[in-house]
Tab-separated table of C-alpha atoms in Angstrom:
chain	number	residue	atom	x	y	z
A	192	MET	CA	74.342	27.767	29.542
A	193	THR	CA	70.707	28.295	30.446
A	194	GLN	CA	68.403	28.131	27.448
A	195	TYR	CA	65.050	29.830	27.886
A	196	GLY	CA	62.041	28.718	25.889
A	197	PHE	CA	58.254	28.484	25.725
A	198	TYR	CA	55.677	25.815	26.566
A	199	PHE	CA	52.367	25.991	24.679
A	200	ASP	CA	49.341	23.943	25.742
A	201	ALA	CA	47.093	23.782	22.685
A	202	SER	CA	44.427	21.972	24.682
A	203	ARG	CA	43.921	25.129	26.755
A	204	CYS	CA	44.122	27.759	24.002
A	205	THR	CA	40.771	29.275	23.049
A	206	GLY	CA	42.116	31.608	20.376
A	207	CYS	CA	41.255	34.727	22.397
A	208	LYS	CA	44.405	36.586	21.189
A	209	THR	CA	45.088	38.124	24.607
A	210	CYS	CA	48.755	37.076	24.320
A	211	MET	CA	48.993	38.674	20.905
A	212	ILE	CA	47.421	41.964	22.008
A	213	ALA	CA	49.555	42.157	25.159
A	214	CYS	CA	52.687	41.702	23.061
A	215	LYS	CA	51.534	44.270	20.512
A	216	ASP	CA	50.751	46.767	23.266
A	217	LYS	CA	54.129	46.305	24.981
A	218	ARG	CA	56.166	46.545	21.802
A	219	ALA	CA	53.991	49.247	20.183
A	220	THR	CA	54.192	47.533	16.786
A	221	SER	CA	52.535	49.077	13.761
A	222	ALA	CA	49.575	47.577	11.912
A	223	GLY	CA	50.398	44.226	10.356
A	224	ILE	CA	53.353	43.448	12.623
A	225	ASN	CA	52.614	40.829	15.267
A	226	LEU	CA	55.576	39.441	17.191
A	227	ARG	CA	53.278	36.786	18.684
A	228	GLU	CA	50.409	35.607	16.501
A	229	VAL	CA	47.416	33.369	17.094
A	230	LYS	CA	46.239	31.336	14.120
A	231	GLU	CA	43.358	28.959	13.603
A	232	TYR	CA	44.233	25.690	11.891
A	233	THR	CA	41.315	23.983	10.184
A	234	GLY	CA	40.606	21.174	7.748
A	235	GLY	CA	38.544	18.123	6.938
A	236	GLN	CA	35.252	17.714	5.114
A	237	TRP	CA	31.818	16.146	5.101
A	238	LYS	CA	31.231	13.236	2.703
A	239	LYS	CA	28.829	10.364	2.108
A	240	ASN	CA	30.003	6.823	2.810
A	241	ALA	CA	29.103	3.693	0.807
A	242	GLU	CA	25.791	3.387	2.677
A	243	GLY	CA	24.807	6.963	1.855
A	244	CYS	CA	25.356	8.249	5.392
A	245	TRP	CA	27.197	11.507	6.000
A	246	GLU	CA	30.573	11.308	7.738
A	247	GLN	CA	33.078	14.014	8.608
A	248	ASP	CA	36.679	14.433	9.670
A	249	VAL	CA	36.475	18.170	10.344
A	250	PHE	CA	38.944	19.683	12.847
A	251	ALA	CA	39.894	23.122	14.148
A	252	TYR	CA	42.314	24.339	16.789
A	253	TYR	CA	44.460	27.335	17.654
A	254	VAL	CA	48.219	27.906	17.622
A	255	SER	CA	50.014	30.721	19.423
A	256	GLU	CA	53.261	31.390	17.584
A	257	ALA	CA	56.328	33.505	18.303
A	258	CYS	CA	60.094	33.180	18.044
A	259	ASN	CA	61.198	29.781	19.374
A	260	HIS	CA	64.739	30.952	20.254
A	261	CYS	CA	66.152	27.930	18.485
A	262	ASP	CA	69.297	26.110	19.526
A	263	ASN	CA	70.384	26.226	15.890
A	264	PRO	CA	68.747	29.454	14.648
A	265	ALA	CA	68.577	29.829	10.879
A	266	CYS	CA	68.153	33.609	11.181
A	267	VAL	CA	71.500	34.000	12.957
A	268	LYS	CA	73.301	31.954	10.308
A	269	VAL	CA	72.132	34.046	7.333
A	270	CYS	CA	72.238	37.568	8.793
A	271	PRO	CA	74.899	39.442	6.761
A	272	THR	CA	75.563	42.073	9.415
A	273	LYS	CA	75.435	39.775	12.451
A	274	ALA	CA	72.486	41.790	13.787
A	275	HIS	CA	70.845	38.526	14.861
A	276	PHE	CA	72.634	36.857	17.721
A	277	LYS	CA	72.046	34.388	20.515
A	278	ARG	CA	72.589	35.730	24.028
A	279	ALA	CA	75.127	33.685	25.966
A	280	GLU	CA	73.407	34.160	29.326
A	281	ASP	CA	69.933	32.857	28.416
A	282	GLY	CA	69.956	31.626	24.816
A	283	LEU	CA	67.406	34.179	23.635
A	284	VAL	CA	67.783	35.158	19.983
A	285	VAL	CA	67.656	38.944	19.610
A	286	ILE	CA	68.266	41.590	16.963
A	287	ASP	CA	70.728	44.454	17.346
A	288	ALA	CA	68.714	47.224	15.660
A	289	ALA	CA	71.826	49.311	15.112
A	290	LYS	CA	73.299	46.595	12.870
A	291	CYS	CA	70.074	45.530	11.108
A	292	ILE	CA	69.694	46.738	7.515
A	293	GLY	CA	66.226	45.286	6.984
A	294	CYS	CA	67.318	42.962	4.160
A	295	GLY	CA	64.838	40.252	5.155
A	296	MET	CA	67.194	37.300	4.751
A	297	CYS	CA	66.302	36.171	8.285
A	298	ALA	CA	62.603	36.040	7.396
A	299	VAL	CA	63.318	33.877	4.359
A	300	ALA	CA	65.531	31.496	6.326
A	301	CYS	CA	63.276	31.100	9.379
A	302	PRO	CA	61.040	28.007	8.908
A	303	TYR	CA	58.482	29.606	11.250
A	304	GLY	CA	58.347	32.906	9.321
A	305	VAL	CA	58.938	34.843	12.531
A	306	PRO	CA	61.063	37.930	11.615
A	307	GLN	CA	59.013	40.747	10.096
A	308	LEU	CA	60.005	43.969	8.362
A	309	ASP	CA	59.075	47.233	10.042
A	310	LYS	CA	58.800	49.307	6.890
A	311	SER	CA	58.788	52.638	8.680
A	312	ALA	CA	62.077	51.909	10.463
A	313	HIS	CA	63.461	49.599	7.736
A	314	LYS	CA	64.435	47.121	10.461
A	315	MET	CA	63.514	43.506	11.104
A	316	ARG	CA	61.533	42.780	14.264
A	317	LYS	CA	60.760	39.625	16.208
A	318	CYS	CA	59.957	38.319	19.667
A	319	ASP	CA	62.941	38.732	22.010
A	320	GLY	CA	61.376	36.826	24.903
A	321	CYS	CA	60.684	40.165	26.645
A	322	VAL	CA	64.359	40.179	27.585
A	323	ASP	CA	63.912	43.360	29.624
A	324	ARG	CA	61.493	41.471	31.874
A	325	THR	CA	62.955	37.966	31.839
A	326	SER	CA	66.490	39.157	32.604
A	327	GLN	CA	65.027	40.508	35.847
A	328	GLY	CA	63.293	37.256	36.709
A	329	GLY	CA	59.875	38.120	35.243
A	330	ASN	CA	57.776	36.477	32.553
A	331	PRO	CA	57.105	37.626	28.984
A	332	VAL	CA	53.853	39.625	28.741
A	333	CYS	CA	52.257	36.942	26.556
A	334	VAL	CA	52.675	34.400	29.361
A	335	GLU	CA	51.390	36.708	32.084
A	336	SER	CA	48.396	37.836	30.053
A	337	CYS	CA	47.055	34.400	28.957
A	338	PRO	CA	43.750	33.877	30.816
A	339	GLU	CA	43.811	30.099	30.217
A	340	ARG	CA	47.467	29.665	31.275
A	341	ALA	CA	48.246	28.036	27.929
A	342	LEU	CA	51.733	29.568	27.855
A	343	GLU	CA	54.707	29.079	30.149
A	344	PHE	CA	58.284	30.358	29.958
A	345	GLY	CA	61.492	29.165	31.570
A	346	ASP	CA	64.563	26.959	31.290
A	347	ILE	CA	63.710	24.693	28.364
A	348	GLU	CA	65.208	21.621	30.024
A	349	VAL	CA	62.986	22.150	33.059
A	350	LEU	CA	59.974	22.555	30.777
A	351	ARG	CA	60.895	19.345	28.917
A	352	LYS	CA	61.193	17.396	32.147
A	353	LYS	CA	57.804	18.707	33.199
A	354	TYR	CA	55.886	18.415	29.929
A	355	GLY	CA	57.828	16.189	27.533
A	356	LYS	CA	59.806	16.859	24.374
A	357	ALA	CA	57.150	17.367	21.691
A	358	ASP	CA	58.011	20.548	19.764
A	359	ALA	CA	55.909	20.422	16.632
A	360	PHE	CA	52.452	19.808	15.244
A	361	ALA	CA	50.644	21.159	12.192
A	362	PRO	CA	50.891	23.870	10.989
A	363	LEU	CA	54.342	24.197	12.574
A	364	PRO	CA	57.261	22.554	10.730
A	365	SER	CA	59.435	19.817	12.168
A	366	GLY	CA	62.001	21.072	14.657
A	367	GLU	CA	64.771	18.769	13.428
A	368	LYS	CA	66.842	21.457	11.692
A	369	THR	CA	66.626	24.459	14.009
A	370	LYS	CA	65.950	22.653	17.314
A	371	PRO	CA	63.399	25.115	18.728
A	372	SER	CA	63.332	25.902	22.435
A	373	LEU	CA	59.680	24.944	22.464
A	374	VAL	CA	57.538	22.312	24.133
A	375	ILE	CA	53.968	21.697	22.934
A	376	LYS	CA	51.044	19.816	24.386
A	377	PRO	CA	48.850	19.045	21.349
A	378	CYS	CA	45.099	19.254	21.693
A	379	THR	CA	42.720	16.420	20.806
A	380	GLY	CA	42.648	16.041	17.048
A	381	ALA	CA	45.925	17.872	16.482
A	382	LYS	CA	47.652	16.893	13.247
A	383	PRO	CA	51.364	16.005	12.989
A	384	ALA	CA	53.941	18.410	11.599
A	385	GLY	CA	54.012	18.133	7.823
A	386	PHE	CA	50.262	17.395	7.556
A	387	GLU	CA	48.966	18.972	4.342
A	388	GLY	CA	45.227	18.596	4.757
A	389	GLY	CA	44.606	21.819	6.657
A	390	SER	CA	44.915	25.585	6.383
A	391	ALA	CA	46.202	28.165	8.867
A	392	HIS	CA	44.106	31.311	9.084
A	393	ARG	CA	44.649	34.710	10.647
A	394	PHE	CA	41.233	35.560	12.017
């Protein structure tokens, strides 16, 4: 089975949010619902050393986050109505809106916090990999819109052969449990998954 996934190059991302806006425009999501979200991850401080000189370990970088269409998706496991399912033809994790009751169990289970409640429809929403486009051979709008080409989409095994197997860095959690269909190129100064000395900000 083909498994589609994303590649994210953090060294290219400038935090412009073009991917986020393109997704929001395509999916016509209401205020507060972002199926792809760009966050700024910052940390460090200035301090004086023993000689009285100022030193710093300040860092900041951006992370573009969406559903990682995991090989072992926690959302699918906990959904009581089986609204969440993994497509056999491409491995994309999608939600059947007709079955969704908006209970939010998927949001609690997902280590990435991806599913979000659309209060007006009382349904959960998440990135579906722009399945209407990708099933026809196209790219998700987030990939096509990125001016820095920091995002790529395709067969995850092809992406891993091309870019490696790294799939986590702070503030993202380790991918050991859900096995995300994600490849990441960390930027200079990127912190490892599990690092607790920084904060993720929506800006």
